[in-house]
PDB file of C-alpha atoms in Angstrom:
ATOM      1  CA  UNK A   1      -8.317 -10.294 -13.724  1.00  0.00           C
ATOM      2  CA  UNK A   2      -6.981  -6.884 -12.471  1.00  0.00           C
ATOM      3  CA  UNK A   3      -3.139  -6.989 -11.658  1.00  0.00           C
ATOM      4  CA  UNK A   4      -0.391  -4.925 -11.492  1.00  0.00           C
ATOM      5  CA  UNK A   5       3.327  -6.250 -12.556  1.00  0.00           C
ATOM      6  CA  UNK A   6       6.521  -4.964 -11.561  1.00  0.00           C
ATOM      7  CA  UNK A   7       9.129  -6.881 -13.490  1.00  0.00           C
ATOM      8  CA  UNK A   8      12.123  -5.849 -11.534  1.00  0.00           C
ATOM      9  CA  UNK A   9      12.412  -7.256  -7.919  1.00  0.00           C
ATOM     10  CA  UNK A  10      15.705  -5.440  -7.284  1.00  0.00           C
ATOM     11  CA  UNK A  11      17.612  -2.600  -9.171  1.00  0.00           C
ATOM     12  CA  UNK A  12      20.772  -0.920  -8.282  1.00  0.00           C
ATOM     13  CA  UNK A  13      21.657   2.355  -9.671  1.00  0.00           C
ATOM     14  CA  UNK A  14      24.811   4.798  -9.393  1.00  0.00           C
ATOM     15  CA  UNK A  15      24.085   8.042  -7.386  1.00  0.00           C
ATOM     16  CA  UNK A  16      23.516  10.871  -9.805  1.00  0.00           C
ATOM     17  CA  UNK A  17      22.467   8.260 -12.443  1.00  0.00           C
ATOM     18  CA  UNK A  18      18.906   8.267 -14.006  1.00  0.00           C
ATOM     19  CA  UNK A  19      16.206   5.765 -12.712  1.00  0.00           C
ATOM     20  CA  UNK A  20      13.217   4.104 -14.418  1.00  0.00           C
ATOM     21  CA  UNK A  21      11.065   1.692 -12.579  1.00  0.00           C
ATOM     22  CA  UNK A  22       8.647  -0.371 -14.745  1.00  0.00           C
ATOM     23  CA  UNK A  23       4.948  -0.816 -14.101  1.00  0.00           C
ATOM     24  CA  UNK A  24       2.345  -2.985 -16.223  1.00  0.00           C
ATOM     25  CA  UNK A  25      -1.199  -2.943 -15.328  1.00  0.00           C
ATOM     26  CA  UNK A  26      -4.077  -5.387 -16.194  1.00  0.00           C
ATOM     27  CA  UNK A  27      -7.501  -3.485 -15.681  1.00  0.00           C
ATOM     28  CA  UNK A  28     -11.096  -3.540 -17.221  1.00  0.00           C
ATOM     29  CA  UNK A  29     -12.018   0.155 -16.446  1.00  0.00           C
ATOM     30  CA  UNK A  30     -10.289   3.429 -16.773  1.00  0.00           C
ATOM     31  CA  UNK A  31      -7.421   2.908 -14.367  1.00  0.00           C
ATOM     32  CA  UNK A  32      -6.275   5.331 -11.587  1.00  0.00           C
ATOM     33  CA  UNK A  33      -2.638   4.867 -11.017  1.00  0.00           C
ATOM     34  CA  UNK A  34      -0.384   5.448  -8.216  1.00  0.00           C
ATOM     35  CA  UNK A  35       3.425   5.146  -7.007  1.00  0.00           C
ATOM     36  CA  UNK A  36       4.156   4.716  -3.459  1.00  0.00           C
ATOM     37  CA  UNK A  37       7.551   4.542  -1.616  1.00  0.00           C
ATOM     38  CA  UNK A  38       8.215   2.572   1.264  1.00  0.00           C
ATOM     39  CA  UNK A  39      11.340   2.966   3.693  1.00  0.00           C
ATOM     40  CA  UNK A  40      12.256  -0.327   5.823  1.00  0.00           C
ATOM     41  CA  UNK A  41       9.911  -1.084   8.479  1.00  0.00           C
ATOM     42  CA  UNK A  42       7.537   2.126   7.691  1.00  0.00           C
ATOM     43  CA  UNK A  43       4.555   2.818   6.032  1.00  0.00           C
ATOM     44  CA  UNK A  44       3.872   3.716   2.528  1.00  0.00           C
ATOM     45  CA  UNK A  45       4.084   7.376   1.317  1.00  0.00           C
ATOM     46  CA  UNK A  46       2.452   8.711  -2.012  1.00  0.00           C
ATOM     47  CA  UNK A  47       4.861   9.867  -4.566  1.00  0.00           C
ATOM     48  CA  UNK A  48       2.418  10.654  -7.415  1.00  0.00           C
ATOM     49  CA  UNK A  49      -0.937   9.659  -9.158  1.00  0.00           C
ATOM     50  CA  UNK A  50      -2.519   9.718 -12.278  1.00  0.00           C
ATOM     51  CA  UNK A  51      -6.268   9.812 -13.433  1.00  0.00           C
ATOM     52  CA  UNK A  52      -6.584  11.635 -16.445  1.00  0.00           C
ATOM     53  CA  UNK A  53      -5.423  14.423 -18.606  1.00  0.00           C
ATOM     54  CA  UNK A  54      -1.524  15.017 -19.095  1.00  0.00           C
ATOM     55  CA  UNK A  55      -0.006  11.635 -19.285  1.00  0.00           C
ATOM     56  CA  UNK A  56       3.126  12.852 -17.676  1.00  0.00           C
ATOM     57  CA  UNK A  57       2.464  13.277 -14.174  1.00  0.00           C
ATOM     58  CA  UNK A  58       5.181  15.016 -11.731  1.00  0.00           C
ATOM     59  CA  UNK A  59       5.309  14.017  -8.295  1.00  0.00           C
ATOM     60  CA  UNK A  60       7.284  14.838  -5.040  1.00  0.00           C
ATOM     61  CA  UNK A  61      11.079  14.259  -4.347  1.00  0.00           C
ATOM     62  CA  UNK A  62      11.741  14.787  -8.332  1.00  0.00           C
ATOM     63  CA  UNK A  63       9.976  11.755  -9.541  1.00  0.00           C
ATOM     64  CA  UNK A  64       7.741  11.555 -12.575  1.00  0.00           C
ATOM     65  CA  UNK A  65       5.740   8.916 -14.388  1.00  0.00           C
ATOM     66  CA  UNK A  66       4.248   8.349 -17.700  1.00  0.00           C
ATOM     67  CA  UNK A  67       0.982   6.818 -18.470  1.00  0.00           C
ATOM     68  CA  UNK A  68       1.205   4.979 -21.740  1.00  0.00           C
ATOM     69  CA  UNK A  69      -2.463   3.395 -22.462  1.00  0.00           C
ATOM     70  CA  UNK A  70      -1.107   1.568 -25.462  1.00  0.00           C
ATOM     71  CA  UNK A  71       1.409  -0.286 -23.543  1.00  0.00           C
ATOM     72  CA  UNK A  72      -0.804  -0.474 -20.175  1.00  0.00           C
ATOM     73  CA  UNK A  73       2.538   0.809 -18.507  1.00  0.00           C
ATOM     74  CA  UNK A  74       2.914   3.460 -16.037  1.00  0.00           C
ATOM     75  CA  UNK A  75       6.695   3.863 -15.496  1.00  0.00           C
ATOM     76  CA  UNK A  76       8.338   5.852 -12.733  1.00  0.00           C
ATOM     77  CA  UNK A  77      11.455   8.054 -13.363  1.00  0.00           C
ATOM     78  CA  UNK A  78      13.850  10.275 -11.927  1.00  0.00           C
ATOM     79  CA  UNK A  79      16.816  12.107 -13.882  1.00  0.00           C
ATOM     80  CA  UNK A  80      19.380  11.942 -11.138  1.00  0.00           C
ATOM     81  CA  UNK A  81      19.034   9.505  -8.365  1.00  0.00           C
ATOM     82  CA  UNK A  82      20.013  10.325  -4.750  1.00  0.00           C
ATOM     83  CA  UNK A  83      21.293   7.985  -2.098  1.00  0.00           C
ATOM     84  CA  UNK A  84      18.182   8.739   0.159  1.00  0.00           C
ATOM     85  CA  UNK A  85      16.117   7.411  -2.650  1.00  0.00           C
ATOM     86  CA  UNK A  86      17.034   3.785  -1.751  1.00  0.00           C
ATOM     87  CA  UNK A  87      13.749   1.961  -0.962  1.00  0.00           C
ATOM     88  CA  UNK A  88      10.932  -0.071  -1.919  1.00  0.00           C
ATOM     89  CA  UNK A  89       8.681   1.086  -4.734  1.00  0.00           C
ATOM     90  CA  UNK A  90       5.181   0.239  -5.229  1.00  0.00           C
ATOM     91  CA  UNK A  91       2.994   0.603  -8.176  1.00  0.00           C
ATOM     92  CA  UNK A  92      -0.877   0.187  -7.690  1.00  0.00           C
ATOM     93  CA  UNK A  93      -3.957   0.617  -9.358  1.00  0.00           C
ATOM     94  CA  UNK A  94      -7.601   1.303  -8.632  1.00  0.00           C
ATOM     95  CA  UNK A  95     -10.887   2.098 -10.232  1.00  0.00           C
ATOM     96  CA  UNK A  96     -13.087   5.342 -10.191  1.00  0.00           C
ATOM     97  CA  UNK A  97     -15.827   3.887  -8.143  1.00  0.00           C
ATOM     98  CA  UNK A  98     -15.832   4.227  -4.596  1.00  0.00           C
ATOM     99  CA  UNK A  99     -15.674   1.048  -2.591  1.00  0.00           C
ATOM    100  CA  UNK A 100     -12.787  -0.486  -4.369  1.00  0.00           C
ATOM    101  CA  UNK A 101      -9.553  -0.850  -2.816  1.00  0.00           C
ATOM    102  CA  UNK A 102      -6.161  -0.621  -4.561  1.00  0.00           C
ATOM    103  CA  UNK A 103      -4.208  -3.497  -6.185  1.00  0.00           C
ATOM    104  CA  UNK A 104      -0.649  -3.124  -5.387  1.00  0.00           C
ATOM    105  CA  UNK A 105       2.257  -4.669  -7.424  1.00  0.00           C
ATOM    106  CA  UNK A 106       5.001  -6.716  -5.416  1.00  0.00           C
ATOM    107  CA  UNK A 107       7.396  -3.932  -5.235  1.00  0.00           C
ATOM    108  CA  UNK A 108      10.819  -2.990  -6.814  1.00  0.00           C
ATOM    109  CA  UNK A 109      13.800  -2.554  -4.369  1.00  0.00           C
ATOM    110  CA  UNK A 110      16.073   0.093  -5.329  1.00  0.00           C
ATOM    111  CA  UNK A 111      19.627   0.236  -4.110  1.00  0.00           C
ATOM    112  CA  UNK A 112      21.930   3.246  -4.800  1.00  0.00           C
ATOM    113  CA  UNK A 113      25.668   2.838  -5.240  1.00  0.00           C
ATOM    114  CA  UNK A 114      28.096   5.445  -4.589  1.00  0.00           C
TER     115      UNK A 114
ATOM    116  CA  UNK B   1      -0.753  16.241  14.013  1.00  0.00           C
ATOM    117  CA  UNK B   2      -3.476  14.481  12.020  1.00  0.00           C
ATOM    118  CA  UNK B   3      -2.550  10.755  11.131  1.00  0.00           C
ATOM    119  CA  UNK B   4      -2.872   7.153  11.312  1.00  0.00           C
ATOM    120  CA  UNK B   5      -1.566   5.392  14.455  1.00  0.00           C
ATOM    121  CA  UNK B   6      -1.004   1.734  14.735  1.00  0.00           C
ATOM    122  CA  UNK B   7      -0.205   0.013  17.910  1.00  0.00           C
ATOM    123  CA  UNK B   8       1.726  -1.769  18.836  1.00  0.00           C
ATOM    124  CA  UNK B   9       4.797  -1.645  16.480  1.00  0.00           C
ATOM    125  CA  UNK B  10       6.081  -5.010  17.425  1.00  0.00           C
ATOM    126  CA  UNK B  11       4.162  -8.086  18.802  1.00  0.00           C
ATOM    127  CA  UNK B  12       4.892 -11.587  19.567  1.00  0.00           C
ATOM    128  CA  UNK B  13       2.289 -14.181  19.822  1.00  0.00           C
ATOM    129  CA  UNK B  14       2.199 -17.823  20.885  1.00  0.00           C
ATOM    130  CA  UNK B  15       0.704 -20.106  18.571  1.00  0.00           C
ATOM    131  CA  UNK B  16      -3.020 -20.695  19.202  1.00  0.00           C
ATOM    132  CA  UNK B  17      -3.737 -17.423  20.610  1.00  0.00           C
ATOM    133  CA  UNK B  18      -5.843 -14.254  18.959  1.00  0.00           C
ATOM    134  CA  UNK B  19      -4.197 -11.077  18.918  1.00  0.00           C
ATOM    135  CA  UNK B  20      -5.572  -7.546  18.196  1.00  0.00           C
ATOM    136  CA  UNK B  21      -3.887  -4.874  16.258  1.00  0.00           C
ATOM    137  CA  UNK B  22      -4.941  -1.252  16.683  1.00  0.00           C
ATOM    138  CA  UNK B  23      -5.534   1.226  14.172  1.00  0.00           C
ATOM    139  CA  UNK B  24      -6.714   4.727  14.686  1.00  0.00           C
ATOM    140  CA  UNK B  25      -7.031   7.735  12.913  1.00  0.00           C
ATOM    141  CA  UNK B  26      -7.751  11.578  13.067  1.00  0.00           C
ATOM    142  CA  UNK B  27      -8.069  12.407   9.709  1.00  0.00           C
ATOM    143  CA  UNK B  28     -12.151  12.056   9.744  1.00  0.00           C
ATOM    144  CA  UNK B  29     -11.746   9.587   6.841  1.00  0.00           C
ATOM    145  CA  UNK B  30     -14.485   7.403   6.039  1.00  0.00           C
ATOM    146  CA  UNK B  31     -12.712   4.387   4.499  1.00  0.00           C
ATOM    147  CA  UNK B  32     -10.156   2.294   6.247  1.00  0.00           C
ATOM    148  CA  UNK B  33      -8.010  -0.880   5.144  1.00  0.00           C
ATOM    149  CA  UNK B  34      -5.977  -3.427   6.492  1.00  0.00           C
ATOM    150  CA  UNK B  35      -3.122  -4.753   4.267  1.00  0.00           C
ATOM    151  CA  UNK B  36      -0.531  -7.461   4.968  1.00  0.00           C
ATOM    152  CA  UNK B  37       2.915  -7.406   3.711  1.00  0.00           C
ATOM    153  CA  UNK B  38       5.263 -10.325   3.293  1.00  0.00           C
ATOM    154  CA  UNK B  39       8.559 -10.015   1.716  1.00  0.00           C
ATOM    155  CA  UNK B  40       8.391 -10.222  -2.251  1.00  0.00           C
ATOM    156  CA  UNK B  41       4.697 -10.258  -1.885  1.00  0.00           C
ATOM    157  CA  UNK B  42       3.668  -6.737  -2.122  1.00  0.00           C
ATOM    158  CA  UNK B  43       0.550  -5.469   0.052  1.00  0.00           C
ATOM    159  CA  UNK B  44      -2.297  -7.992  -0.134  1.00  0.00           C
ATOM    160  CA  UNK B  45      -6.005  -6.746   1.187  1.00  0.00           C
ATOM    161  CA  UNK B  46      -7.242  -8.402   4.200  1.00  0.00           C
ATOM    162  CA  UNK B  47     -10.198  -6.202   4.810  1.00  0.00           C
ATOM    163  CA  UNK B  48     -11.735  -2.888   4.137  1.00  0.00           C
ATOM    164  CA  UNK B  49     -14.504  -0.573   5.259  1.00  0.00           C
ATOM    165  CA  UNK B  50     -16.121   2.373   3.592  1.00  0.00           C
ATOM    166  CA  UNK B  51     -18.442   3.498   6.511  1.00  0.00           C
ATOM    167  CA  UNK B  52     -19.035   2.679  10.240  1.00  0.00           C
ATOM    168  CA  UNK B  53     -20.434  -0.904  11.251  1.00  0.00           C
ATOM    169  CA  UNK B  54     -19.876  -1.874   7.510  1.00  0.00           C
ATOM    170  CA  UNK B  55     -16.666  -3.912   6.338  1.00  0.00           C
ATOM    171  CA  UNK B  56     -15.699  -6.021   3.573  1.00  0.00           C
ATOM    172  CA  UNK B  57     -13.557  -9.077   2.956  1.00  0.00           C
ATOM    173  CA  UNK B  58     -10.383  -8.660   1.064  1.00  0.00           C
ATOM    174  CA  UNK B  59      -8.472 -11.090  -0.968  1.00  0.00           C
ATOM    175  CA  UNK B  60      -6.758 -12.959   2.062  1.00  0.00           C
ATOM    176  CA  UNK B  61      -9.573 -12.540   4.838  1.00  0.00           C
ATOM    177  CA  UNK B  62      -9.535 -16.026   6.213  1.00  0.00           C
ATOM    178  CA  UNK B  63      -8.300 -16.359   9.771  1.00  0.00           C
ATOM    179  CA  UNK B  64      -8.878 -12.633  10.185  1.00  0.00           C
ATOM    180  CA  UNK B  65     -11.774 -10.284  11.680  1.00  0.00           C
ATOM    181  CA  UNK B  66     -12.540  -6.826  12.061  1.00  0.00           C
ATOM    182  CA  UNK B  67     -14.855  -4.308  13.560  1.00  0.00           C
ATOM    183  CA  UNK B  68     -16.001  -0.714  12.628  1.00  0.00           C
ATOM    184  CA  UNK B  69     -17.876   0.496  15.549  1.00  0.00           C
ATOM    185  CA  UNK B  70     -16.339   4.108  15.361  1.00  0.00           C
ATOM    186  CA  UNK B  71     -15.208   6.112  12.488  1.00  0.00           C
ATOM    187  CA  UNK B  72     -11.840   6.674  13.668  1.00  0.00           C
ATOM    188  CA  UNK B  73     -10.969   3.101  14.718  1.00  0.00           C
ATOM    189  CA  UNK B  74     -10.430  -0.074  12.468  1.00  0.00           C
ATOM    190  CA  UNK B  75      -9.056  -2.864  14.734  1.00  0.00           C
ATOM    191  CA  UNK B  76      -7.694  -6.022  13.331  1.00  0.00           C
ATOM    192  CA  UNK B  77      -7.939  -9.328  15.336  1.00  0.00           C
ATOM    193  CA  UNK B  78      -5.577 -12.147  13.957  1.00  0.00           C
ATOM    194  CA  UNK B  79      -7.037 -15.413  15.085  1.00  0.00           C
ATOM    195  CA  UNK B  80      -5.501 -18.747  15.717  1.00  0.00           C
ATOM    196  CA  UNK B  81      -7.142 -20.050  12.415  1.00  0.00           C
ATOM    197  CA  UNK B  82      -4.773 -17.826  10.549  1.00  0.00           C
ATOM    198  CA  UNK B  83      -1.785 -20.239   9.723  1.00  0.00           C
ATOM    199  CA  UNK B  84       0.745 -18.068   8.830  1.00  0.00           C
ATOM    200  CA  UNK B  85       0.267 -14.993  10.772  1.00  0.00           C
ATOM    201  CA  UNK B  86       3.906 -13.529  10.827  1.00  0.00           C
ATOM    202  CA  UNK B  87       3.940 -10.423   8.803  1.00  0.00           C
ATOM    203  CA  UNK B  88       3.957  -6.808   8.730  1.00  0.00           C
ATOM    204  CA  UNK B  89       0.528  -5.166   8.930  1.00  0.00           C
ATOM    205  CA  UNK B  90      -0.604  -2.000   7.519  1.00  0.00           C
ATOM    206  CA  UNK B  91      -3.418   0.073   8.290  1.00  0.00           C
ATOM    207  CA  UNK B  92      -4.488   2.738   5.827  1.00  0.00           C
ATOM    208  CA  UNK B  93      -7.252   5.227   5.449  1.00  0.00           C
ATOM    209  CA  UNK B  94      -8.851   7.675   2.714  1.00  0.00           C
ATOM    210  CA  UNK B  95     -11.680  10.094   2.690  1.00  0.00           C
ATOM    211  CA  UNK B  96     -13.537   7.775   0.559  1.00  0.00           C
ATOM    212  CA  UNK B  97     -16.071   8.642  -2.264  1.00  0.00           C
ATOM    213  CA  UNK B  98     -13.492   7.899  -4.833  1.00  0.00           C
ATOM    214  CA  UNK B  99     -10.395   5.740  -5.541  1.00  0.00           C
ATOM    215  CA  UNK B 100      -8.728   8.859  -6.569  1.00  0.00           C
ATOM    216  CA  UNK B 101      -8.241  10.294  -3.118  1.00  0.00           C
ATOM    217  CA  UNK B 102      -5.066   9.660  -1.552  1.00  0.00           C
ATOM    218  CA  UNK B 103      -4.673   6.705   0.729  1.00  0.00           C
ATOM    219  CA  UNK B 104      -2.750   7.524   3.918  1.00  0.00           C
ATOM    220  CA  UNK B 105      -0.658   4.670   5.579  1.00  0.00           C
ATOM    221  CA  UNK B 106       0.105   4.136   8.981  1.00  0.00           C
ATOM    222  CA  UNK B 107       3.587   2.900  10.306  1.00  0.00           C
ATOM    223  CA  UNK B 108       2.651  -0.737  10.500  1.00  0.00           C
ATOM    224  CA  UNK B 109       2.865  -3.363  13.020  1.00  0.00           C
ATOM    225  CA  UNK B 110       5.253  -6.479  13.165  1.00  0.00           C
ATOM    226  CA  UNK B 111       3.451  -9.695  14.159  1.00  0.00           C
ATOM    227  CA  UNK B 112       5.825 -12.538  14.972  1.00  0.00           C
ATOM    228  CA  UNK B 113       4.552 -15.931  15.965  1.00  0.00           C
ATOM    229  CA  UNK B 114       6.703 -17.731  18.412  1.00  0.00           C
TER     230      UNK B 114
END
């Protein structure tokens, strides 16, 4: 079955510290992978996406993610976290073929301490 | 500005009543989606539509209905058959053709059953 697992429900990071949010997927086909961010009570905003090519992708707001096929992972990283990064983060996977919808993980809530 | 507009932002419904959530987009996108979000559950797909006058059930379609009479509109009706309708509902759209195209989200609608 296709699925996305975000093992960490809640993470707290000090401002200025580095961040890594984990994402593991189970998908039969070549996956398209995404990271979205959601502020409380708002819609989702795309941070970055991976289809093929370079396994390290850069996104907005200083985020990056690395695709590791052998580990079925697509972890999100940021070298230095800012207080404004506090939000909920969702990993999602989809297939290349048209007509399919994304499958989302359950999300990781990031808190930033001063 | 182009975007996705969901209305109302907050809605209260009495048990046994149907309610319709509006979703309008002016992005000229072919595909539209409805997701339901509950705390700790991530996003779950209710219905999606790839073209006008056609739509498919998602993972949790029971108790919901949709229509796609116009390209820019994809309203969701929460019927009295939905046992636990209190949730945050997100509408999304994409240009279609490939899962790789970015999905854009509306700001969401909060539905509370009282």
